[in-house]
mmCIF file of C-alpha atoms in Angstrom:
data_model
loop_
_atom_site.group_PDB
_atom_site.id
_atom_site.type_symbol
_atom_site.label_atom_id
_atom_site.label_comp_id
_atom_site.label_asym_id
_atom_site.label_seq_id
_atom_site.Cartn_x
_atom_site.Cartn_y
_atom_site.Cartn_z
ATOM 1 C CA UNK P 145 -8.047 -83.506 142.335
ATOM 2 C CA UNK P 146 -9.461 -86.142 140.010
ATOM 3 C CA UNK P 147 -10.259 -83.535 137.335
ATOM 4 C CA UNK P 148 -12.963 -84.669 134.900
ATOM 5 C CA UNK P 149 -14.125 -88.252 135.251
ATOM 6 C CA UNK P 150 -16.393 -90.182 132.906
ATOM 7 C CA UNK P 151 -18.187 -93.493 133.258
ATOM 8 C CA UNK P 152 -18.369 -95.971 131.686
ATOM 9 C CA UNK P 153 -15.168 -96.265 129.650
ATOM 10 C CA UNK P 154 -16.754 -98.607 127.108
ATOM 11 C CA UNK P 155 -20.318 -99.583 126.288
ATOM 12 C CA UNK P 156 -22.101 -101.582 123.617
ATOM 13 C CA UNK P 157 -25.772 -100.806 123.037
ATOM 14 C CA UNK P 158 -28.394 -102.383 120.855
ATOM 15 C CA UNK P 159 -30.417 -100.204 118.497
ATOM 16 C CA UNK P 160 -33.280 -98.576 120.381
ATOM 17 C CA UNK P 161 -31.752 -98.921 123.830
ATOM 18 C CA UNK P 162 -31.142 -95.929 126.086
ATOM 19 C CA UNK P 163 -28.291 -95.033 128.381
ATOM 20 C CA UNK P 164 -26.757 -92.212 130.365
ATOM 21 C CA UNK P 165 -23.113 -91.235 130.142
ATOM 22 C CA UNK P 166 -21.896 -89.824 133.422
ATOM 23 C CA UNK P 167 -19.517 -86.882 133.799
ATOM 24 C CA UNK P 168 -18.233 -85.339 137.026
ATOM 25 C CA UNK P 169 -15.681 -82.619 137.674
ATOM 26 C CA UNK P 170 -14.211 -81.598 141.006
ATOM 27 C CA UNK P 171 -12.645 -78.278 139.964
ATOM 28 C CA UNK P 172 -15.743 -76.156 140.648
ATOM 29 C CA UNK P 173 -15.874 -75.176 136.988
ATOM 30 C CA UNK P 174 -18.979 -73.363 135.791
ATOM 31 C CA UNK P 175 -18.829 -74.470 132.165
ATOM 32 C CA UNK P 176 -19.200 -78.071 131.080
ATOM 33 C CA UNK P 177 -19.389 -79.614 127.620
ATOM 34 C CA UNK P 178 -20.154 -82.829 125.794
ATOM 35 C CA UNK P 179 -18.386 -83.669 122.552
ATOM 36 C CA UNK P 180 -18.408 -86.612 120.209
ATOM 37 C CA UNK P 181 -15.461 -87.749 118.119
ATOM 38 C CA UNK P 182 -16.181 -89.891 115.106
ATOM 39 C CA UNK P 183 -13.365 -92.020 113.655
ATOM 40 C CA UNK P 184 -10.669 -89.915 111.991
ATOM 41 C CA UNK P 185 -12.428 -86.675 112.860
ATOM 42 C CA UNK P 186 -12.160 -83.836 115.303
ATOM 43 C CA UNK P 187 -14.516 -83.266 118.201
ATOM 44 C CA UNK P 188 -17.987 -81.826 117.696
ATOM 45 C CA UNK P 189 -19.976 -80.110 120.434
ATOM 46 C CA UNK P 190 -23.238 -81.815 121.427
ATOM 47 C CA UNK P 191 -24.424 -79.755 124.410
ATOM 48 C CA UNK P 192 -22.922 -77.378 126.890
ATOM 49 C CA UNK P 193 -23.825 -75.813 130.224
ATOM 50 C CA UNK P 194 -22.745 -72.511 131.740
ATOM 51 C CA UNK P 195 -23.945 -73.390 135.223
ATOM 52 C CA UNK P 196 -26.359 -75.494 137.214
ATOM 53 C CA UNK P 197 -29.804 -75.409 135.636
ATOM 54 C CA UNK P 198 -28.597 -73.880 132.360
ATOM 55 C CA UNK P 199 -27.944 -75.930 129.235
ATOM 56 C CA UNK P 200 -27.839 -75.207 125.525
ATOM 57 C CA UNK P 201 -27.414 -77.018 122.236
ATOM 58 C CA UNK P 202 -24.158 -77.280 120.390
ATOM 59 C CA UNK P 203 -23.442 -78.272 116.812
ATOM 60 C CA UNK P 204 -24.863 -81.836 116.861
ATOM 61 C CA UNK P 205 -27.582 -82.129 119.586
ATOM 62 C CA UNK P 206 -30.104 -84.418 117.861
ATOM 63 C CA UNK P 207 -30.657 -87.711 119.659
ATOM 64 C CA UNK P 208 -29.248 -86.491 122.977
ATOM 65 C CA UNK P 209 -30.454 -84.803 126.139
ATOM 66 C CA UNK P 210 -28.624 -83.267 129.075
ATOM 67 C CA UNK P 211 -29.342 -81.889 132.502
ATOM 68 C CA UNK P 212 -27.236 -79.970 135.017
ATOM 69 C CA UNK P 213 -28.648 -80.094 138.527
ATOM 70 C CA UNK P 214 -25.300 -79.533 140.268
ATOM 71 C CA UNK P 215 -22.046 -77.779 139.433
ATOM 72 C CA UNK P 216 -20.177 -81.076 139.504
ATOM 73 C CA UNK P 217 -22.314 -83.331 137.304
ATOM 74 C CA UNK P 218 -23.353 -83.115 133.665
ATOM 75 C CA UNK P 219 -24.890 -86.389 132.422
ATOM 76 C CA UNK P 220 -25.615 -87.047 128.756
ATOM 77 C CA UNK P 221 -28.672 -89.103 127.908
ATOM 78 C CA UNK P 222 -29.060 -91.129 124.714
ATOM 79 C CA UNK P 223 -32.617 -92.100 123.917
ATOM 80 C CA UNK P 224 -33.330 -94.712 121.232
ATOM 81 C CA UNK P 225 -29.709 -95.404 120.332
ATOM 82 C CA UNK P 226 -28.879 -95.536 116.612
ATOM 83 C CA UNK P 227 -25.755 -96.810 114.784
ATOM 84 C CA UNK P 228 -24.965 -93.201 113.851
ATOM 85 C CA UNK P 229 -24.292 -92.549 117.540
ATOM 86 C CA UNK P 230 -21.349 -94.934 117.549
ATOM 87 C CA UNK P 231 -18.549 -92.642 118.607
ATOM 88 C CA UNK P 232 -16.185 -91.639 121.387
ATOM 89 C CA UNK P 233 -17.776 -89.179 123.790
ATOM 90 C CA UNK P 234 -15.756 -86.617 125.716
ATOM 91 C CA UNK P 235 -16.863 -84.488 128.606
ATOM 92 C CA UNK P 236 -14.933 -81.293 129.333
ATOM 93 C CA UNK P 237 -15.031 -78.372 131.745
ATOM 94 C CA UNK P 238 -13.774 -74.794 131.823
ATOM 95 C CA UNK P 239 -13.631 -72.246 134.675
ATOM 96 C CA UNK P 240 -16.007 -69.841 132.927
ATOM 97 C CA UNK P 241 -16.635 -66.756 130.909
ATOM 98 C CA UNK P 242 -13.867 -64.501 129.719
ATOM 99 C CA UNK P 243 -11.077 -66.827 130.703
ATOM 100 C CA UNK P 244 -8.738 -68.298 128.219
ATOM 101 C CA UNK P 245 -8.070 -71.389 130.220
ATOM 102 C CA UNK P 246 -8.222 -74.470 128.148
ATOM 103 C CA UNK P 247 -10.982 -76.997 128.409
ATOM 104 C CA UNK P 248 -10.119 -79.889 130.695
ATOM 105 C CA UNK P 249 -11.122 -83.172 129.133
ATOM 106 C CA UNK P 250 -12.214 -86.454 130.629
ATOM 107 C CA UNK P 251 -10.767 -89.746 129.325
ATOM 108 C CA UNK P 252 -13.696 -90.439 127.007
ATOM 109 C CA UNK P 253 -16.363 -93.120 126.635
ATOM 110 C CA UNK P 254 -16.278 -95.405 123.606
ATOM 111 C CA UNK P 255 -19.858 -96.252 122.605
ATOM 112 C CA UNK P 256 -20.825 -98.795 119.979
ATOM 113 C CA UNK P 257 -24.415 -99.183 118.803
ATOM 114 C CA UNK P 258 -25.179 -102.437 117.026
ATOM 115 C CA UNK X 87 -20.183 -70.337 111.864
ATOM 116 C CA UNK X 88 -16.580 -70.672 112.821
ATOM 117 C CA UNK X 89 -14.635 -73.375 111.003
ATOM 118 C CA UNK X 90 -11.192 -74.804 111.568
ATOM 119 C CA UNK X 91 -9.261 -76.454 108.738
ATOM 120 C CA UNK X 92 -6.226 -78.696 109.012
ATOM 121 C CA UNK X 93 -5.090 -79.458 105.487
ATOM 122 C CA UNK X 94 -2.525 -82.133 106.380
ATOM 123 C CA UNK X 95 -4.189 -85.422 107.376
ATOM 124 C CA UNK X 96 -0.771 -87.002 108.003
ATOM 125 C CA UNK X 97 2.746 -85.749 108.575
ATOM 126 C CA UNK X 98 6.018 -87.528 109.201
ATOM 127 C CA UNK X 99 9.238 -86.269 110.782
ATOM 128 C CA UNK X 100 12.612 -87.739 111.610
ATOM 129 C CA UNK X 101 13.512 -87.846 115.275
ATOM 130 C CA UNK X 102 15.343 -84.645 116.340
ATOM 131 C CA UNK X 103 14.102 -82.769 113.269
ATOM 132 C CA UNK X 104 11.539 -79.955 113.083
ATOM 133 C CA UNK X 105 8.014 -80.225 111.734
ATOM 134 C CA UNK X 106 5.252 -77.665 111.190
ATOM 135 C CA UNK X 107 1.554 -78.485 111.299
ATOM 136 C CA UNK X 108 -0.832 -76.118 109.538
ATOM 137 C CA UNK X 109 -4.169 -74.736 110.680
ATOM 138 C CA UNK X 110 -6.463 -72.077 109.287
ATOM 139 C CA UNK X 111 -9.730 -70.837 110.726
ATOM 140 C CA UNK X 112 -12.619 -68.623 109.853
ATOM 141 C CA UNK X 113 -14.256 -66.182 112.241
ATOM 142 C CA UNK X 114 -15.789 -62.725 112.330
ATOM 143 C CA UNK X 115 -14.777 -62.208 115.967
ATOM 144 C CA UNK X 116 -11.792 -60.086 116.935
ATOM 145 C CA UNK X 117 -11.374 -61.609 120.392
ATOM 146 C CA UNK X 118 -10.866 -65.366 120.522
ATOM 147 C CA UNK X 119 -8.505 -68.126 121.581
ATOM 148 C CA UNK X 120 -6.639 -70.765 119.652
ATOM 149 C CA UNK X 121 -5.287 -74.057 120.899
ATOM 150 C CA UNK X 122 -3.305 -77.075 119.811
ATOM 151 C CA UNK X 123 -4.265 -80.335 121.478
ATOM 152 C CA UNK X 124 -2.388 -83.626 121.319
ATOM 153 C CA UNK X 125 -4.293 -86.906 121.366
ATOM 154 C CA UNK X 126 -2.127 -90.009 121.852
ATOM 155 C CA UNK X 127 -3.520 -93.539 121.408
ATOM 156 C CA UNK X 128 -4.853 -93.354 124.978
ATOM 157 C CA UNK X 129 -7.456 -90.855 123.597
ATOM 158 C CA UNK X 130 -6.725 -88.328 126.339
ATOM 159 C CA UNK X 131 -6.840 -84.753 125.030
ATOM 160 C CA UNK X 132 -3.693 -82.937 126.158
ATOM 161 C CA UNK X 133 -3.225 -79.199 125.747
ATOM 162 C CA UNK X 134 0.013 -78.413 123.920
ATOM 163 C CA UNK X 135 -0.137 -74.645 123.543
ATOM 164 C CA UNK X 136 -2.620 -71.787 123.460
ATOM 165 C CA UNK X 137 -2.749 -68.307 121.954
ATOM 166 C CA UNK X 138 -4.960 -65.318 122.720
ATOM 167 C CA UNK X 139 -5.905 -63.436 119.574
ATOM 168 C CA UNK X 140 -5.211 -60.019 121.062
ATOM 169 C CA UNK X 141 -1.590 -60.957 121.788
ATOM 170 C CA UNK X 142 0.694 -60.377 118.843
ATOM 171 C CA UNK X 143 3.553 -62.336 120.377
ATOM 172 C CA UNK X 144 3.618 -65.961 119.338
ATOM 173 C CA UNK X 145 3.199 -68.455 122.178
ATOM 174 C CA UNK X 146 6.029 -70.831 123.049
ATOM 175 C CA UNK X 147 6.098 -73.875 125.316
ATOM 176 C CA UNK X 148 9.505 -75.557 125.411
ATOM 177 C CA UNK X 149 9.909 -77.334 122.036
ATOM 178 C CA UNK X 150 6.503 -76.190 120.808
ATOM 179 C CA UNK X 151 5.836 -72.807 119.254
ATOM 180 C CA UNK X 152 3.189 -71.269 117.071
ATOM 181 C CA UNK X 153 3.139 -68.906 114.133
ATOM 182 C CA UNK X 154 -0.020 -66.870 114.620
ATOM 183 C CA UNK X 155 -0.997 -64.729 111.650
ATOM 184 C CA UNK X 156 -4.243 -62.997 112.637
ATOM 185 C CA UNK X 157 -4.885 -61.236 109.347
ATOM 186 C CA UNK X 158 -4.391 -64.472 107.430
ATOM 187 C CA UNK X 159 -6.316 -66.456 110.085
ATOM 188 C CA UNK X 160 -3.496 -68.927 110.275
ATOM 189 C CA UNK X 161 -2.198 -70.752 113.361
ATOM 190 C CA UNK X 162 0.575 -73.248 112.669
ATOM 191 C CA UNK X 163 2.392 -75.398 115.237
ATOM 192 C CA UNK X 164 6.143 -75.951 115.072
ATOM 193 C CA UNK X 165 7.656 -78.873 116.931
ATOM 194 C CA UNK X 166 11.425 -78.653 117.304
ATOM 195 C CA UNK X 167 13.770 -81.508 118.174
ATOM 196 C CA UNK X 168 10.963 -84.030 117.577
ATOM 197 C CA UNK X 169 10.812 -86.963 119.963
ATOM 198 C CA UNK X 170 9.231 -90.387 119.613
ATOM 199 C CA UNK X 171 6.726 -89.393 122.288
ATOM 200 C CA UNK X 172 5.439 -86.591 120.059
ATOM 201 C CA UNK X 173 3.759 -89.132 117.776
ATOM 202 C CA UNK X 174 0.005 -88.559 118.082
ATOM 203 C CA UNK X 175 -3.000 -86.883 116.517
ATOM 204 C CA UNK X 176 -2.819 -83.103 116.764
ATOM 205 C CA UNK X 177 -5.939 -80.989 116.746
ATOM 206 C CA UNK X 178 -6.179 -77.283 116.181
ATOM 207 C CA UNK X 179 -9.070 -75.666 118.037
ATOM 208 C CA UNK X 180 -10.793 -72.289 118.095
ATOM 209 C CA UNK X 181 -12.799 -70.870 120.985
ATOM 210 C CA UNK X 182 -14.844 -67.701 120.778
ATOM 211 C CA UNK X 183 -14.936 -65.005 123.438
ATOM 212 C CA UNK X 184 -17.749 -66.531 125.482
ATOM 213 C CA UNK X 185 -16.271 -69.992 126.126
ATOM 214 C CA UNK X 186 -19.361 -71.755 124.900
ATOM 215 C CA UNK X 187 -18.207 -73.286 121.662
ATOM 216 C CA UNK X 188 -14.858 -74.830 120.859
ATOM 217 C CA UNK X 189 -14.417 -75.816 117.204
ATOM 218 C CA UNK X 190 -11.890 -78.445 116.231
ATOM 219 C CA UNK X 191 -10.124 -79.233 113.005
ATOM 220 C CA UNK X 192 -10.132 -82.787 111.632
ATOM 221 C CA UNK X 193 -6.648 -83.418 112.974
ATOM 222 C CA UNK X 194 -3.158 -84.244 111.687
ATOM 223 C CA UNK X 195 -1.594 -87.607 112.469
ATOM 224 C CA UNK X 196 2.097 -87.096 113.237
ATOM 225 C CA UNK X 197 4.520 -89.983 112.887
ATOM 226 C CA UNK X 198 8.048 -89.676 114.286
ATOM 227 C CA UNK X 199 10.652 -91.926 112.677
ATOM 228 C CA UNK X 200 13.641 -93.089 114.736
#
């Protein structure tokens, strides 16, 4: 079991460029999440998904898009990158509704927009 | 909206001593879950301990225990017999009953002195 994997680990973008952060989990979890962590801060939810084909906005969705075509994958798309999107991005998964299991986190992607 | 507050940006403890990290939260839900996560320099989010709101008994995991005061909306973490490996950022987190939104505090940086 690899758990939650994220690629890439690091990336530097220029302002206006686009990229996709990849996230895959092999635990057959229904729920998946994307968070961002700004320096010295806690994590904030960007988007989440409760199953394939179903996504919804979190606390800070502006500037991002997601899709969920399979249970395993939940990519995060950045369009027109801005310096304010410089952050560490975490993907997480959870078995599903009405469980108290913790969220399982990936190792994070450090993104810098210059 | 639910908020999580950690009022101690930094804490320090002598090796083998005990330290308590504070966390308060705000919610109108009666059924929810609380967590403490540890984030070492590797950035990996590691679950330390969790508490279900409907359980009155405080959770314990080896040297880690919580003081859960539901009426006061307080959820502090006690680390006993502190070890050098406990040095990290600690985040308090709240999750509502539907697993679709985990809210994090800003974190407490714990230093352990030898």
